[in-house]
mmCIF file of C-alpha atoms in Angstrom:
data_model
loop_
_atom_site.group_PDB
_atom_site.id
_atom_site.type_symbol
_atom_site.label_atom_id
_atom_site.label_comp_id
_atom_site.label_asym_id
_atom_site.label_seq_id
_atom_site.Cartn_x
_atom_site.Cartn_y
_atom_site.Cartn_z
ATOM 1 C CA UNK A 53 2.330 -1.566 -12.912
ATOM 2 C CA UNK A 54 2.318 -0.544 -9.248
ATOM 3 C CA UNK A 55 5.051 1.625 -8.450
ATOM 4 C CA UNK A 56 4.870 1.590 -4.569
ATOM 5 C CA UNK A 57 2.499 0.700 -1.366
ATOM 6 C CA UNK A 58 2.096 3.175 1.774
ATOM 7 C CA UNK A 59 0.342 2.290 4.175
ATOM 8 C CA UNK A 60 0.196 5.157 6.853
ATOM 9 C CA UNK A 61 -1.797 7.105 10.174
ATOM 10 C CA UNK A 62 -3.207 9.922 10.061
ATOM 11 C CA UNK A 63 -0.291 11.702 11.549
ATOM 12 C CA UNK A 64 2.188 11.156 8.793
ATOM 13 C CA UNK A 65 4.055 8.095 10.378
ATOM 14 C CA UNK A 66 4.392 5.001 7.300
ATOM 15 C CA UNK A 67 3.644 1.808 8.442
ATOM 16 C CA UNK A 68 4.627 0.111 5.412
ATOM 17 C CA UNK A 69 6.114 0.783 2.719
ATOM 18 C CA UNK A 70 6.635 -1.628 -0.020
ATOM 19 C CA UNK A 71 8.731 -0.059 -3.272
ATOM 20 C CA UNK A 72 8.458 -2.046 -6.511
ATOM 21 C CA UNK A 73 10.140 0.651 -8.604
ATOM 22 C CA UNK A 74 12.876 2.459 -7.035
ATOM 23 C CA UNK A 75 11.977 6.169 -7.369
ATOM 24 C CA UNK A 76 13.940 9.093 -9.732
ATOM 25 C CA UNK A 77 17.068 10.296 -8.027
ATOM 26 C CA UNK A 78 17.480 14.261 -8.256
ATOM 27 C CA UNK A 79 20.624 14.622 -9.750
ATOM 28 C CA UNK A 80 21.079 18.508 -9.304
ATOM 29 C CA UNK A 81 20.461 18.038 -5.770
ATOM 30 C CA UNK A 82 22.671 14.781 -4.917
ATOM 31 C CA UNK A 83 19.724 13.219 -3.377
ATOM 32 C CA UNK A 84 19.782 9.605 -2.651
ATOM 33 C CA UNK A 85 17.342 6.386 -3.335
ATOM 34 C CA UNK A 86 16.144 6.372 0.494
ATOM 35 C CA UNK A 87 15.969 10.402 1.074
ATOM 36 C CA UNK A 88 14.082 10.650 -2.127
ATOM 37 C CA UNK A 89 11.375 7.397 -0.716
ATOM 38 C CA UNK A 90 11.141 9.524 2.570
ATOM 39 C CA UNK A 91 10.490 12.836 0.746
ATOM 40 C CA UNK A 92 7.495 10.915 -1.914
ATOM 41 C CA UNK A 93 6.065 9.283 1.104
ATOM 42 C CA UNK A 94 5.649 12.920 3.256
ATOM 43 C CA UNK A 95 4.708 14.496 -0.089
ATOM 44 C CA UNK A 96 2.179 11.646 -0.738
ATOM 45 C CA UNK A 97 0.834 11.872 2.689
ATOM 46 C CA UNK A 98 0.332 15.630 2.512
ATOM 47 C CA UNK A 99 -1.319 15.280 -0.935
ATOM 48 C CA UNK A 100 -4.132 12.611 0.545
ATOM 49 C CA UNK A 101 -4.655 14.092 4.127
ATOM 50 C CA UNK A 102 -5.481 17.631 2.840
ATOM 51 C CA UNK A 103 -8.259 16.277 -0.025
ATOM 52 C CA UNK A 104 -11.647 16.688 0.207
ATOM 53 C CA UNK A 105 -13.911 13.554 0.332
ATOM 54 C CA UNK A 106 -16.395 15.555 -1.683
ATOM 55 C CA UNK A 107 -13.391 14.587 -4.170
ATOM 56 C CA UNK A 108 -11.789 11.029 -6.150
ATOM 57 C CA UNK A 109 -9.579 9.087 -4.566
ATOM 58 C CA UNK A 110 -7.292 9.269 -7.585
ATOM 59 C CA UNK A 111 -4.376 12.367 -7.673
ATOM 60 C CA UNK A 112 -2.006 12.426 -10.706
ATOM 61 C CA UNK A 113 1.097 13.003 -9.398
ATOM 62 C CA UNK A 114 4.749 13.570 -11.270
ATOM 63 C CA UNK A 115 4.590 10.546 -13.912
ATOM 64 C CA UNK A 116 2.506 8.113 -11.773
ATOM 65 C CA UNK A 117 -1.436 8.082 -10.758
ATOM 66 C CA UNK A 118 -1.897 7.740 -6.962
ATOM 67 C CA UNK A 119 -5.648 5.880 -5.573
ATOM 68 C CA UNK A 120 -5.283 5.753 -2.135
ATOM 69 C CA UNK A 121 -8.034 4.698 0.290
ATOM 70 C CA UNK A 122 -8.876 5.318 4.046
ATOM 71 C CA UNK A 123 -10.370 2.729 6.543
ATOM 72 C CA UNK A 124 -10.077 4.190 10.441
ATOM 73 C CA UNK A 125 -6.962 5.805 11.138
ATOM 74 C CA UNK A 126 -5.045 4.778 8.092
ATOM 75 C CA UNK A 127 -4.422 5.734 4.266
ATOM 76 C CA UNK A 128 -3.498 2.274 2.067
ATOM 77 C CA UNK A 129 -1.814 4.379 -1.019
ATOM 78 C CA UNK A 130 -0.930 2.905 -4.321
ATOM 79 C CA UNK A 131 1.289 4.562 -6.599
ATOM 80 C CA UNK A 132 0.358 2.877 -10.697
ATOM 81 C CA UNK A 133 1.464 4.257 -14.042
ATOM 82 C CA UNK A 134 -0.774 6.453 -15.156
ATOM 83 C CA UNK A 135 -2.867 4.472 -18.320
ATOM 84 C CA UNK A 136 -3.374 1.893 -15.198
ATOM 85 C CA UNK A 137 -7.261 1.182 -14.333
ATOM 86 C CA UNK A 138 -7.763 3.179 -10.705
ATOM 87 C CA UNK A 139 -10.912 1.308 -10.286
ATOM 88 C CA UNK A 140 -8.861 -1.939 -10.367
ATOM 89 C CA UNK A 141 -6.530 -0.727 -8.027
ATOM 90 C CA UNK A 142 -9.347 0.660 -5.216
ATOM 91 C CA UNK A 143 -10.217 -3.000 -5.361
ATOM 92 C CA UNK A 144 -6.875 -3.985 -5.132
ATOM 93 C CA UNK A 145 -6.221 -1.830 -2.293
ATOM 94 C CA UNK A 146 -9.922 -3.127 -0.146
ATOM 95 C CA UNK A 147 -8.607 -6.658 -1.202
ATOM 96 C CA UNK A 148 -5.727 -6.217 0.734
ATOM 97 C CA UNK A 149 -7.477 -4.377 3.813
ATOM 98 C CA UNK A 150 -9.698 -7.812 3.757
ATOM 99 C CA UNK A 151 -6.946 -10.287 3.806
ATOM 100 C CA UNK A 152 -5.250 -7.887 6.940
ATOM 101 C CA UNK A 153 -8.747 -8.154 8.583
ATOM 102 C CA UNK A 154 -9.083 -11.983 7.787
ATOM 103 C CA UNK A 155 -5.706 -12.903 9.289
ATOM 104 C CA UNK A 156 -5.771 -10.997 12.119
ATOM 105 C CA UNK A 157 -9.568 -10.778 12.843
ATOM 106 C CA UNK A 158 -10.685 -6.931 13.197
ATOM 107 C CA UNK A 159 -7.124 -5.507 12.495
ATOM 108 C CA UNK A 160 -5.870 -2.091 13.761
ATOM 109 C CA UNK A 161 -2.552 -0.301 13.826
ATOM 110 C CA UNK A 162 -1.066 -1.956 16.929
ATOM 111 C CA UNK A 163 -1.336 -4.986 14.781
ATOM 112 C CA UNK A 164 0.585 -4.100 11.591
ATOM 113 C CA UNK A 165 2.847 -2.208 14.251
ATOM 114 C CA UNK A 166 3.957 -4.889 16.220
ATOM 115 C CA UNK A 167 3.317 -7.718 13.039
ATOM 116 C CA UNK A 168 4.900 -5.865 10.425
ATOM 117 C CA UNK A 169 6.602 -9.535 8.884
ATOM 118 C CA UNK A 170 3.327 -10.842 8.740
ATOM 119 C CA UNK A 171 2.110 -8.168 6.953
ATOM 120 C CA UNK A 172 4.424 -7.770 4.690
ATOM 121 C CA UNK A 173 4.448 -11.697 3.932
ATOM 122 C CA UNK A 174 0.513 -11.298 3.137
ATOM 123 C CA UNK A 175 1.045 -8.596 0.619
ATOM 124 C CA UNK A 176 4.218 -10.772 -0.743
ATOM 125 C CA UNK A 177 1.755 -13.124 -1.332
ATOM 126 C CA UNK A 178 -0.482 -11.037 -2.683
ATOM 127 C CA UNK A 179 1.775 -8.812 -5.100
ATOM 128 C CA UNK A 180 4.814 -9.448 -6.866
ATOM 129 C CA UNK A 181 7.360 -7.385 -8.934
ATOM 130 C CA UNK A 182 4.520 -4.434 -9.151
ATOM 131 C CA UNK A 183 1.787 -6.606 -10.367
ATOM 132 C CA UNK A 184 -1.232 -8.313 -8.741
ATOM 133 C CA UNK A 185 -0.087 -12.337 -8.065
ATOM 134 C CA UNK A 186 -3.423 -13.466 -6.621
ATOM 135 C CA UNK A 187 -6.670 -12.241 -6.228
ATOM 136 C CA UNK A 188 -8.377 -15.142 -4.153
ATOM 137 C CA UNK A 189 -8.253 -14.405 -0.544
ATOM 138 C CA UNK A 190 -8.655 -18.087 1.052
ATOM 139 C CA UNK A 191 -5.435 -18.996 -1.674
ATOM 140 C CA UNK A 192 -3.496 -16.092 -0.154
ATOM 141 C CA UNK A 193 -4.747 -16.895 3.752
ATOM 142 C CA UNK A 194 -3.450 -20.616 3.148
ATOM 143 C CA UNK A 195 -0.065 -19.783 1.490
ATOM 144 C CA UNK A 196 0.875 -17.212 4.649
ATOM 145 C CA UNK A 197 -0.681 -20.248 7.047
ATOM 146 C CA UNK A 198 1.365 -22.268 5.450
ATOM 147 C CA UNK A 199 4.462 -20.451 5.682
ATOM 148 C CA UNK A 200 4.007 -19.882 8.794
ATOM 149 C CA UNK A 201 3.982 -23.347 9.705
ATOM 150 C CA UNK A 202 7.256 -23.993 7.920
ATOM 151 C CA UNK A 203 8.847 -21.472 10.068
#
């Protein structure tokens, strides 16, 4: 089961950030739901920046496996329980970055930037509740068209 998406720059900044799983609250330290998300997500990014590509793209880390993958400027990171299949989830992950460049034709930053709904509605239709909804990319393109139109 996926736990959460990142998508983020080089720099640190998250882009998206889609949690499925709401993430383990410290109780000796009082922290809360969102502080805790904010402190995975720098953690996460400082774990994938610093790796060598000589290396996998797959990093246990605390009870969850991360696979994270990056295209350009930006790391797509999935965060799966740990007996999940990583090579399912790198697929998973280039699925997405297809349906992104499908919709909005060569996609960059500035586009999930200033599209953000869209993107998120694309990988609504593409994941739900943690798990993988639909794998066919023209199915997907034609649900978000068609939302769109009802809108």
């Amino acid at each position: 089961m996926i736990r959460f998406f990142l998508l983020q720059n080089r720099q640190g900044k998250t882009r998206l950030s889609k949690w499925y799983v709401p993430p383990p609250t410290n109780a000796s330290t009082g922290a809360d739901s969102e502080s805790e998300k904010v402190r995975i997500e720098a953690e996460v990014h400082r774990l994938v920046t610093a790796r060598d590509k000589k290396y996998t793209n797959f990093i246990e880390y605390n009870n969850y496996k991360i696979i994270y993958r990056r295209y350009a400027g930006l790391f797509f990171t999935i965060a799966v329980d740990v007996q999940d299949n990583e090579l399912s989830y790198l697929e998973t992950i280039h699925l997405f970055v297809e349906l992104l460049d499908a919709y909005f034709s060569n996609v960059c930053e500035l586009d999930i930037v200033f599209n953000f709904n869209k993107v998120y509605s694309i990988l609504d239709e593409f994941m739900l509740a943690g798990e993988v909804e639909e794998t066919s990319k023209r199915e997907i393109l034609d649900r978000v068209k068609f939302l769109e139109k009802m809108e």
